[in-house]
Amino acid sequence: MARGVLQELYDRLPPGVQDMFVATAGWRSYRARFGSHFRANLRDISRTDFLDADEVRADQDRRLAETLRWAADTVPYYRELFRREGIDPAKIRSVEELPRIPFLDKETVRLRGNDLLSDGFSSRILIPGRSSGTTGTALRLVHTREALGWEYAVIWRQRGWFGFLLGDRFAGFGGQPVVPFEQQEPPFWRSDLARGRVLFSLYHMKPEFLPYYAAELRQRGYLFWQGYPSSIALVCEYLLENGIDLRTAAPGAVFTSSETLLDFHRDRIVQATRAPVADRYGNAELSVSAVQCPEGRYHVDTEFCALEIEPHEEGPDWVRGEVIATGFANRAMPLIRYRTGDVATLRKQVGCPCGRKRPVVEELDGRIEDYVVTPDGRRIGRMDHVFKDALLVKEAQILQTAANAILVRIAPRPGYGPDAQARIDREFRARLGRDIAVRYELVDAIPREANGKFRAVISSLAGGRLRAPADASD
Ligand SMILES: [Zn+2]
């Protein structure tokens, strides 16, 4: 509720004042992300970047043992679990021995969230987070400031591989609704120049506005771009369709994250920018992290997490299945053997031409996010973010069958009513405007695809000018 009201107030401010808000929010999160822990961790993991495979394992096992000890000592859920299952965490000395601990699924996190909190912290100093999950299952999460510092250390280690330093000027294409939806004139971005970043709105990327994006990107020249691949690809599609060459304003690299990096998005980005695209796989739970190196392979950040695969399929050199993650960074809410709901393919052998010996994720098979197209031609991805705060929604799915209408299927939890729906409707309107009819249908469950996959968005719209090619990876 508060967030919706604040968003409405923010939307009425002039762009210059909105810049100040973005900068203030930027400063607050900057301090949380880039404090002394960030610097210490970045120094630490810069030293471990090129360890031998044995040393990588030893380093990871040491961090795992610390995490298990901490969980056993301070987290009620694990104290109880270890007692009930007769598990002595001190006897689990390596990632290979982790399977003695049962999986932790999202429903358990939702139901037992409070028991998963470490009693080693005062709740006052913790930072709330929310995960929408890919199925729209909202989880109440908390993390420490240090955990954020940790995450940004692995992010900036990757950026360092491509020659970038903290403070370098970059263009951000994340999901923050920084520009009011009704705004019809540029700028469609907000600046936080003290932090070297300019945030572009993802919700104004329609054909008549894209020329402004292109002009801004070309005129100012950002050292790198980062954000959702589907959104960066829309800008790139526009540049390519109109023969716009970025020349010296081309970014030195494009860092993507937060959704599956699809081949057709990557191709468009590379064609338009001629820059390397480096993806990151992480999650809001701060339990997993893997980043692409300059050779294009994903290396697990073994200082940050342990990544296991629950096999669905297996070959001589690889194993594919659900990612089971154990995060080391977040002492406030340690998640051990957490079922992420993501699917990935892990190589059985380590080794990469880049020289790093950390495990290699061959492919992220994770869910394919679709777009919703507004009547005026904007293409909006990551609609699952609408349900980020909707704790009374078990699952949701969007069906778009016409340019001006979507049907939202909601599988509610007890207590779901008009208030909850009004909040969801506000989130939809902030992203899609008022010209699209949104109908709601309450259902017991959302049906799965023939291959067992859950889809957040199903769109049957015929191709438009900016329509991406049909997904070829399924
Ligand atoms: Zn590599």
Coordinates of C-alpha atoms and ligand atoms in Angstrom, one line a residue:
M1 CA 0.0 0.0 0.0
A2 CA 2.6 2.5 1.1
R3 CA 4.7 1.8 -1.9
G4 CA 1.8 2.5 -4.3
V5 CA 1.0 5.8 -2.6
L6 CA 4.7 6.8 -2.7
Q7 CA 4.9 5.9 -6.3
E8 CA 1.9 8.2 -7.0
L9 CA 3.5 11.1 -5.2
Y10 CA 6.8 10.5 -6.9
D11 CA 5.0 10.5 -10.3
R12 CA 3.7 14.0 -9.8
L13 CA 7.1 15.6 -9.2
P14 CA 9.0 17.4 -12.0
P15 CA 11.8 15.3 -13.6
G16 CA 14.6 17.4 -11.9
V17 CA 13.2 16.7 -8.5
Q18 CA 12.8 13.0 -9.4
D19 CA 16.5 13.0 -10.3
M20 CA 17.2 14.1 -6.7
F21 CA 15.0 11.3 -5.4
V22 CA 16.7 8.7 -7.5
A23 CA 20.1 10.1 -6.4
T24 CA 19.0 10.0 -2.7
A25 CA 17.7 6.5 -3.0
G26 CA 20.9 5.7 -4.9
W27 CA 23.0 7.1 -2.1
R28 CA 21.2 5.1 0.5
S29 CA 21.6 1.8 -1.4
Y30 CA 25.1 2.9 -2.4
R31 CA 26.2 3.0 1.2
A32 CA 24.5 -0.4 1.8
R33 CA 26.2 -2.0 -1.2
F34 CA 29.6 -0.3 -1.3
G35 CA 30.6 0.0 2.3
S36 CA 33.7 -1.5 3.9
H37 CA 32.4 -5.0 3.5
F38 CA 32.2 -4.6 -0.2
R39 CA 35.8 -3.4 -0.4
A40 CA 37.1 -6.1 1.8
N41 CA 35.2 -8.8 0.0
L42 CA 36.3 -7.5 -3.4
R43 CA 39.9 -7.6 -2.3
D44 CA 39.4 -11.0 -0.9
I45 CA 37.8 -12.6 -4.0
S46 CA 40.2 -10.8 -6.3
R47 CA 42.9 -12.9 -4.6
T48 CA 40.9 -16.2 -5.0
D49 CA 40.0 -15.5 -8.6
F50 CA 42.7 -17.8 -10.1
L51 CA 43.1 -20.5 -7.4
D52 CA 43.7 -24.1 -8.5
A53 CA 40.7 -26.4 -8.5
D54 CA 41.8 -28.0 -5.2
E55 CA 42.2 -24.6 -3.6
V56 CA 38.8 -23.5 -4.9
R57 CA 37.1 -26.5 -3.3
A58 CA 39.0 -26.0 0.0
D59 CA 38.0 -22.4 0.1
Q60 CA 34.4 -23.2 -0.7
D61 CA 34.3 -26.0 1.9
R62 CA 35.6 -23.7 4.6
R63 CA 32.9 -21.1 3.8
L64 CA 30.3 -23.8 3.7
A65 CA 31.4 -25.1 7.1
E66 CA 31.1 -21.6 8.6
T67 CA 27.6 -21.2 7.2
L68 CA 26.5 -24.6 8.6
R69 CA 27.9 -23.8 12.0
W70 CA 26.2 -20.4 12.0
A71 CA 22.9 -21.9 11.0
A72 CA 23.1 -24.6 13.6
D73 CA 24.0 -22.1 16.3
T74 CA 21.6 -19.3 15.6
V75 CA 18.7 -20.3 13.3
P76 CA 15.7 -22.0 15.0
Y77 CA 14.7 -23.8 11.8
Y78 CA 18.1 -25.5 11.4
R79 CA 18.5 -26.3 15.1
E80 CA 15.3 -28.2 14.9
L81 CA 16.0 -29.8 11.5
F82 CA 19.4 -31.0 12.5
R83 CA 18.1 -32.4 15.8
R84 CA 15.1 -34.1 14.1
E85 CA 17.2 -35.6 11.3
G86 CA 20.1 -36.5 13.5
I87 CA 22.5 -34.4 11.4
D88 CA 25.8 -33.2 12.9
P89 CA 26.7 -30.2 10.8
A90 CA 30.3 -30.4 11.9
K91 CA 30.6 -33.7 10.1
I92 CA 29.6 -32.1 6.8
R93 CA 32.9 -30.9 5.5
S94 CA 32.4 -30.5 1.8
V95 CA 29.8 -29.7 -0.8
E96 CA 29.8 -33.4 -1.8
E97 CA 28.5 -34.2 1.7
L98 CA 25.7 -31.6 1.6
P99 CA 23.0 -34.0 0.4
R100 CA 22.7 -35.3 3.9
I101 CA 20.7 -32.2 4.5
P102 CA 17.2 -32.2 3.1
F103 CA 16.1 -29.6 0.4
L104 CA 14.5 -26.3 1.5
D105 CA 11.6 -25.4 -0.8
K106 CA 9.9 -22.0 -1.3
E107 CA 6.7 -23.0 0.4
T108 CA 8.7 -23.8 3.6
V109 CA 10.4 -20.4 3.4
R110 CA 7.0 -18.8 3.1
L111 CA 5.4 -20.8 6.0
R112 CA 8.5 -20.9 8.3
G113 CA 10.1 -17.6 7.3
N114 CA 10.4 -16.4 10.9
D115 CA 12.1 -19.6 12.0
L116 CA 14.7 -19.1 9.2
L117 CA 15.9 -15.8 10.7
S118 CA 19.1 -16.0 12.6
D119 CA 18.7 -14.8 16.2
G120 CA 22.2 -13.3 15.9
F121 CA 20.8 -10.0 14.6
S122 CA 18.5 -7.3 15.7
S123 CA 15.7 -7.0 13.2
R124 CA 16.3 -3.2 13.2
I125 CA 19.5 -3.5 11.2
L126 CA 18.2 -5.9 8.6
I127 CA 17.1 -5.0 5.1
P128 CA 13.8 -6.3 3.8
G129 CA 13.8 -7.9 0.4
R130 CA 11.1 -9.6 -1.6
S131 CA 11.2 -12.4 -4.1
S132 CA 8.4 -12.8 -6.6
G133 CA 9.9 -16.1 -7.7
T134 CA 9.2 -17.1 -11.3
T135 CA 5.8 -18.5 -10.3
G136 CA 4.6 -15.3 -8.5
T137 CA 5.1 -16.9 -5.1
A138 CA 6.1 -13.9 -3.0
L139 CA 8.5 -14.6 -0.2
R140 CA 9.3 -12.4 2.8
L141 CA 13.1 -12.1 2.9
V142 CA 15.6 -10.2 4.9
H143 CA 19.3 -9.7 4.5
T144 CA 22.2 -7.9 6.1
R145 CA 23.9 -4.9 4.7
E146 CA 27.0 -7.1 4.5
A147 CA 25.2 -9.6 2.2
L148 CA 24.5 -6.8 -0.3
G149 CA 28.1 -5.8 -0.1
W150 CA 29.0 -9.4 -0.8
E151 CA 26.7 -9.5 -3.8
Y152 CA 28.1 -6.3 -5.3
A153 CA 31.6 -7.6 -4.7
V154 CA 31.0 -10.6 -7.1
I155 CA 29.2 -8.2 -9.5
W156 CA 32.2 -5.8 -9.6
R157 CA 34.7 -8.6 -9.8
Q158 CA 33.0 -9.6 -13.0
R159 CA 32.9 -6.0 -14.2
G160 CA 36.6 -5.7 -13.4
W161 CA 37.3 -8.6 -15.8
F162 CA 36.1 -6.3 -18.5
G163 CA 38.1 -3.3 -17.3
F164 CA 35.5 -1.3 -15.4
L165 CA 35.9 0.4 -12.1
L166 CA 33.3 1.4 -9.4
G167 CA 32.2 4.9 -10.4
D168 CA 32.4 4.4 -14.1
R169 CA 29.4 6.0 -15.9
F170 CA 26.8 3.5 -17.0
A171 CA 23.3 3.2 -18.4
G172 CA 20.9 1.1 -16.3
F173 CA 17.9 -0.8 -17.7
G174 CA 16.5 -2.3 -14.6
G175 CA 12.9 -2.5 -13.5
Q176 CA 12.5 0.6 -11.4
P177 CA 9.5 2.7 -12.5
V178 CA 11.5 5.9 -12.4
V179 CA 9.4 7.8 -15.0
P180 CA 5.6 8.3 -14.6
F181 CA 3.8 6.1 -17.0
E182 CA 1.7 9.0 -18.4
Q183 CA 4.7 11.1 -19.3
Q184 CA 4.8 11.7 -23.0
E185 CA 8.0 13.7 -23.4
P186 CA 11.6 13.0 -22.8
P187 CA 13.6 12.5 -20.6
F188 CA 12.6 8.9 -20.2
W189 CA 15.4 8.4 -17.8
R190 CA 16.6 9.8 -14.5
S191 CA 20.1 10.6 -13.6
D192 CA 22.1 9.7 -10.5
L193 CA 25.3 11.3 -11.8
A194 CA 27.1 11.3 -8.4
R195 CA 27.0 7.5 -8.6
G196 CA 27.8 7.5 -12.3
R197 CA 24.5 5.9 -13.3
V198 CA 21.5 6.9 -15.4
L199 CA 18.4 4.8 -15.1
F200 CA 16.3 4.4 -18.2
S201 CA 12.6 3.6 -18.0
L202 CA 11.6 0.2 -19.4
Y203 CA 8.0 1.3 -19.5
H204 CA 8.2 3.9 -22.2
M205 CA 9.9 1.8 -24.9
K206 CA 7.4 2.4 -27.7
P207 CA 8.3 3.2 -31.3
E208 CA 7.8 7.0 -31.0
F209 CA 9.8 7.3 -27.8
L210 CA 12.7 5.1 -28.8
P211 CA 14.4 7.8 -30.8
Y212 CA 15.0 9.7 -27.6
Y213 CA 16.6 6.7 -26.0
A214 CA 18.9 6.3 -29.0
A215 CA 19.8 10.0 -29.0
E216 CA 20.6 10.0 -25.3
L217 CA 22.7 6.9 -25.5
R218 CA 24.6 8.2 -28.6
Q219 CA 25.1 11.7 -27.4
R220 CA 26.4 10.9 -23.9
G221 CA 28.2 7.7 -24.4
Y222 CA 28.1 5.3 -21.4
L223 CA 31.1 3.2 -20.6
F224 CA 28.8 0.1 -20.1
W225 CA 25.2 -0.8 -20.1
Q226 CA 23.5 -3.1 -17.6
G227 CA 20.0 -4.4 -17.0
Y228 CA 17.3 -6.7 -18.4
P229 CA 18.4 -8.3 -21.7
S230 CA 14.9 -8.1 -23.1
S231 CA 14.8 -4.3 -22.6
I232 CA 18.3 -3.6 -23.9
A233 CA 17.4 -5.7 -26.9
L234 CA 14.4 -3.5 -27.6
V235 CA 16.7 -0.4 -27.8
C236 CA 19.2 -2.4 -29.9
E237 CA 16.4 -3.5 -32.3
Y238 CA 15.5 0.1 -32.8
L239 CA 19.1 1.1 -33.5
L240 CA 19.5 -1.7 -36.0
E241 CA 16.2 -1.1 -37.8
N242 CA 17.0 2.6 -38.2
G243 CA 20.7 2.1 -39.2
I244 CA 21.9 4.0 -36.2
D245 CA 25.6 3.4 -35.5
L246 CA 26.7 4.2 -32.0
R247 CA 30.4 4.6 -33.1
T248 CA 32.4 6.0 -30.3
A249 CA 29.4 6.0 -28.0
A250 CA 29.1 2.2 -28.1
P251 CA 29.4 0.7 -24.6
G252 CA 32.5 -1.3 -23.8
A253 CA 30.4 -4.2 -22.5
V254 CA 26.7 -5.0 -21.8
F255 CA 26.0 -6.7 -18.4
T256 CA 22.7 -8.5 -18.3
S257 CA 20.9 -10.0 -15.4
S258 CA 17.5 -10.8 -13.8
E259 CA 16.0 -12.8 -16.6
T260 CA 17.0 -15.5 -19.0
L261 CA 19.4 -14.2 -21.6
L262 CA 17.8 -15.4 -24.7
D263 CA 19.9 -16.0 -27.9
F264 CA 17.8 -13.6 -30.0
H265 CA 18.2 -10.9 -27.4
R266 CA 22.0 -11.4 -27.1
D267 CA 22.3 -11.4 -30.9
R268 CA 20.6 -8.1 -31.3
I269 CA 22.6 -6.5 -28.5
V270 CA 25.9 -7.7 -30.0
Q271 CA 24.9 -6.6 -33.5
A272 CA 23.9 -3.1 -32.3
T273 CA 26.7 -2.4 -29.9
R274 CA 29.5 -4.8 -31.1
A275 CA 30.2 -5.1 -27.4
P276 CA 30.7 -8.3 -25.4
V277 CA 27.6 -9.3 -23.5
A278 CA 28.3 -10.8 -20.0
D279 CA 25.4 -12.2 -18.1
R280 CA 24.9 -12.9 -14.4
Y281 CA 22.7 -15.5 -12.8
G282 CA 21.6 -14.5 -9.2
N283 CA 18.5 -14.3 -7.2
A284 CA 16.7 -12.1 -4.7
E285 CA 17.4 -14.7 -2.0
L286 CA 21.1 -14.0 -2.3
S287 CA 21.7 -17.7 -2.4
V288 CA 23.3 -18.2 -5.8
S289 CA 25.6 -16.4 -8.1
A290 CA 27.3 -17.3 -11.4
V291 CA 28.8 -14.8 -13.9
Q292 CA 30.0 -15.1 -17.4
C293 CA 33.7 -14.6 -18.0
P294 CA 35.2 -12.9 -21.1
E295 CA 35.2 -16.4 -22.7
G296 CA 31.4 -16.5 -22.3
R297 CA 31.2 -19.2 -19.7
Y298 CA 29.4 -18.9 -16.5
H299 CA 31.6 -19.5 -13.4
V300 CA 30.0 -20.2 -10.1
D301 CA 31.0 -17.6 -7.5
T302 CA 32.2 -20.3 -5.1
E303 CA 33.1 -17.7 -2.4
F304 CA 29.4 -16.7 -2.4
C305 CA 27.5 -20.0 -2.7
A306 CA 27.5 -23.7 -3.4
L307 CA 25.5 -24.7 -6.4
E308 CA 24.2 -28.3 -6.8
I309 CA 22.1 -29.7 -9.5
E310 CA 19.2 -32.1 -8.8
P311 CA 19.5 -34.1 -12.0
H312 CA 16.7 -34.3 -14.5
E313 CA 19.0 -35.4 -17.3
E314 CA 22.7 -36.4 -17.4
G315 CA 25.4 -36.9 -20.0
P316 CA 29.0 -38.0 -19.7
D317 CA 30.2 -34.4 -19.3
W318 CA 27.2 -32.6 -18.0
V319 CA 24.2 -32.7 -15.7
R320 CA 20.9 -30.8 -16.1
G321 CA 18.3 -30.1 -13.5
E322 CA 17.0 -27.8 -10.8
V323 CA 19.6 -25.5 -9.2
I324 CA 19.9 -26.2 -5.5
A325 CA 21.7 -23.3 -3.8
T326 CA 23.4 -22.7 -0.5
G327 CA 24.3 -19.1 0.0
F328 CA 27.2 -18.0 2.3
A329 CA 26.6 -14.3 2.3
N330 CA 23.4 -13.7 4.1
R331 CA 23.9 -14.5 7.8
A332 CA 20.4 -13.0 8.6
M333 CA 18.6 -15.7 6.7
P334 CA 20.9 -18.5 5.6
L335 CA 19.2 -20.7 3.0
I336 CA 20.8 -24.2 2.8
R337 CA 20.1 -26.5 -0.1
Y338 CA 17.4 -24.1 -1.4
R339 CA 15.3 -25.2 -4.4
T340 CA 15.6 -22.2 -6.6
G341 CA 13.1 -23.3 -9.3
D342 CA 15.6 -22.5 -11.9
V343 CA 17.0 -25.1 -14.3
A344 CA 20.7 -25.1 -15.4
T345 CA 23.2 -27.4 -17.0
L346 CA 26.5 -27.9 -15.1
R347 CA 29.7 -29.2 -16.6
K348 CA 31.2 -32.0 -14.7
Q349 CA 34.8 -30.9 -15.4
V350 CA 36.1 -27.5 -14.4
G351 CA 38.4 -25.5 -16.6
C352 CA 38.0 -22.7 -19.1
P353 CA 40.3 -20.9 -21.5
C354 CA 40.2 -17.9 -19.2
G355 CA 42.1 -19.9 -16.6
R356 CA 39.5 -19.9 -13.8
K357 CA 39.0 -23.2 -12.1
R358 CA 35.6 -22.6 -10.6
P359 CA 32.7 -24.8 -11.8
V360 CA 31.2 -24.0 -15.2
V361 CA 27.5 -23.6 -15.8
E362 CA 27.1 -24.6 -19.4
E363 CA 23.6 -23.2 -19.8
L364 CA 20.9 -21.5 -17.9
D365 CA 17.7 -23.2 -19.0
G366 CA 15.6 -21.1 -16.7
R367 CA 12.2 -19.9 -17.6
I368 CA 11.5 -18.0 -20.7
E369 CA 9.9 -14.7 -19.9
D370 CA 7.4 -13.4 -22.4
Y371 CA 6.3 -9.8 -23.1
V372 CA 3.0 -8.1 -22.7
V373 CA 2.4 -5.6 -25.5
T374 CA 0.4 -2.5 -24.7
P375 CA -2.1 -1.0 -27.2
D376 CA 0.4 1.7 -28.1
G377 CA 3.1 -0.8 -28.9
R378 CA 5.2 -0.8 -25.7
R379 CA 6.6 -4.2 -24.9
I380 CA 6.8 -5.0 -21.2
G381 CA 8.7 -8.0 -19.8
R382 CA 9.1 -9.4 -16.3
M383 CA 5.4 -9.0 -15.5
D384 CA 6.0 -11.3 -12.6
H385 CA 7.3 -8.3 -10.8
V386 CA 3.7 -7.1 -10.4
F387 CA 3.3 -9.8 -7.8
K388 CA 6.4 -9.1 -5.9
D389 CA 4.5 -7.8 -2.8
A390 CA 1.4 -9.9 -3.3
L391 CA 1.8 -12.3 -0.5
L392 CA -1.8 -13.5 -0.9
V393 CA -1.2 -14.7 -4.4
K394 CA 0.0 -18.3 -4.7
E395 CA 0.5 -18.2 -8.4
A396 CA -0.5 -16.0 -11.3
Q397 CA -0.4 -16.2 -15.1
I398 CA -1.1 -13.6 -17.7
L399 CA -2.8 -14.4 -21.0
Q400 CA -2.8 -11.8 -23.7
T401 CA -5.1 -12.7 -26.5
A402 CA -5.7 -9.1 -27.9
A403 CA -3.8 -5.9 -28.2
N404 CA -6.0 -4.2 -25.6
A405 CA -6.8 -6.9 -23.2
I406 CA -5.1 -9.3 -20.8
L407 CA -6.6 -11.9 -18.6
V408 CA -4.8 -12.5 -15.3
R409 CA -5.3 -15.9 -13.7
I410 CA -4.8 -15.8 -10.0
A411 CA -4.5 -18.7 -7.6
P412 CA -5.2 -17.0 -4.3
R413 CA -4.3 -17.7 -0.8
P414 CA -6.9 -17.5 2.0
G415 CA -7.6 -13.8 2.7
Y416 CA -7.3 -12.6 -0.8
G417 CA -10.0 -10.0 -1.5
P418 CA -10.7 -6.6 -3.2
D419 CA -7.9 -4.8 -1.4
A420 CA -5.3 -7.3 -2.6
Q421 CA -6.7 -7.1 -6.1
A422 CA -6.7 -3.3 -6.1
R423 CA -3.0 -3.3 -5.1
I424 CA -2.2 -5.7 -7.9
D425 CA -4.2 -3.6 -10.3
R426 CA -2.2 -0.5 -9.3
E427 CA 1.0 -2.4 -10.1
F428 CA -0.4 -3.4 -13.5
R429 CA -1.4 0.2 -14.3
A430 CA 2.0 1.6 -13.4
R431 CA 3.5 -0.7 -16.0
L432 CA 0.8 -1.0 -18.6
G433 CA -1.2 2.2 -18.4
R434 CA -5.0 2.5 -18.6
D435 CA -5.7 1.6 -22.2
I436 CA -5.5 -2.1 -21.7
A437 CA -8.4 -4.0 -20.1
V438 CA -7.2 -6.2 -17.3
R439 CA -9.6 -9.0 -16.3
Y440 CA -9.0 -11.2 -13.3
E441 CA -10.0 -14.8 -12.9
L442 CA -9.5 -16.7 -9.6
V443 CA -8.5 -20.3 -10.1
D444 CA -7.5 -23.2 -7.9
A445 CA -4.3 -23.8 -9.8
I446 CA -2.4 -22.6 -12.8
P447 CA -2.0 -25.4 -15.4
R448 CA 1.5 -26.4 -16.5
E449 CA 2.8 -26.7 -20.1
A450 CA 3.1 -30.1 -21.7
N451 CA 6.8 -30.1 -20.7
G452 CA 6.0 -29.4 -17.1
K453 CA 7.1 -25.8 -17.3
F454 CA 5.1 -23.0 -15.7
R455 CA 4.7 -19.9 -17.9
A456 CA 4.2 -16.5 -16.3
V457 CA 3.0 -14.9 -19.6
I458 CA 1.3 -16.6 -22.6
S459 CA 0.8 -14.2 -25.5
S460 CA -0.9 -15.1 -28.8
L461 CA -0.4 -11.7 -30.4
A462 CA 0.7 -11.7 -34.0
G463 CA 4.1 -10.3 -34.8
G464 CA 4.5 -6.5 -34.8
R465 CA 7.5 -4.4 -35.9
L466 CA 9.4 -4.9 -32.7
R467 CA 8.2 -8.4 -32.0
A468 CA 11.0 -10.7 -31.1
P469 CA 11.2 -14.0 -33.1
A470 CA 9.5 -17.0 -31.5
D471 CA 11.4 -18.6 -28.8
A472 CA 13.6 -21.3 -30.3
S473 CA 15.2 -22.6 -27.2
D474 CA 12.4 -24.8 -25.9
Ligands
ZN1 ZN 36.1 -18.6 -18.0

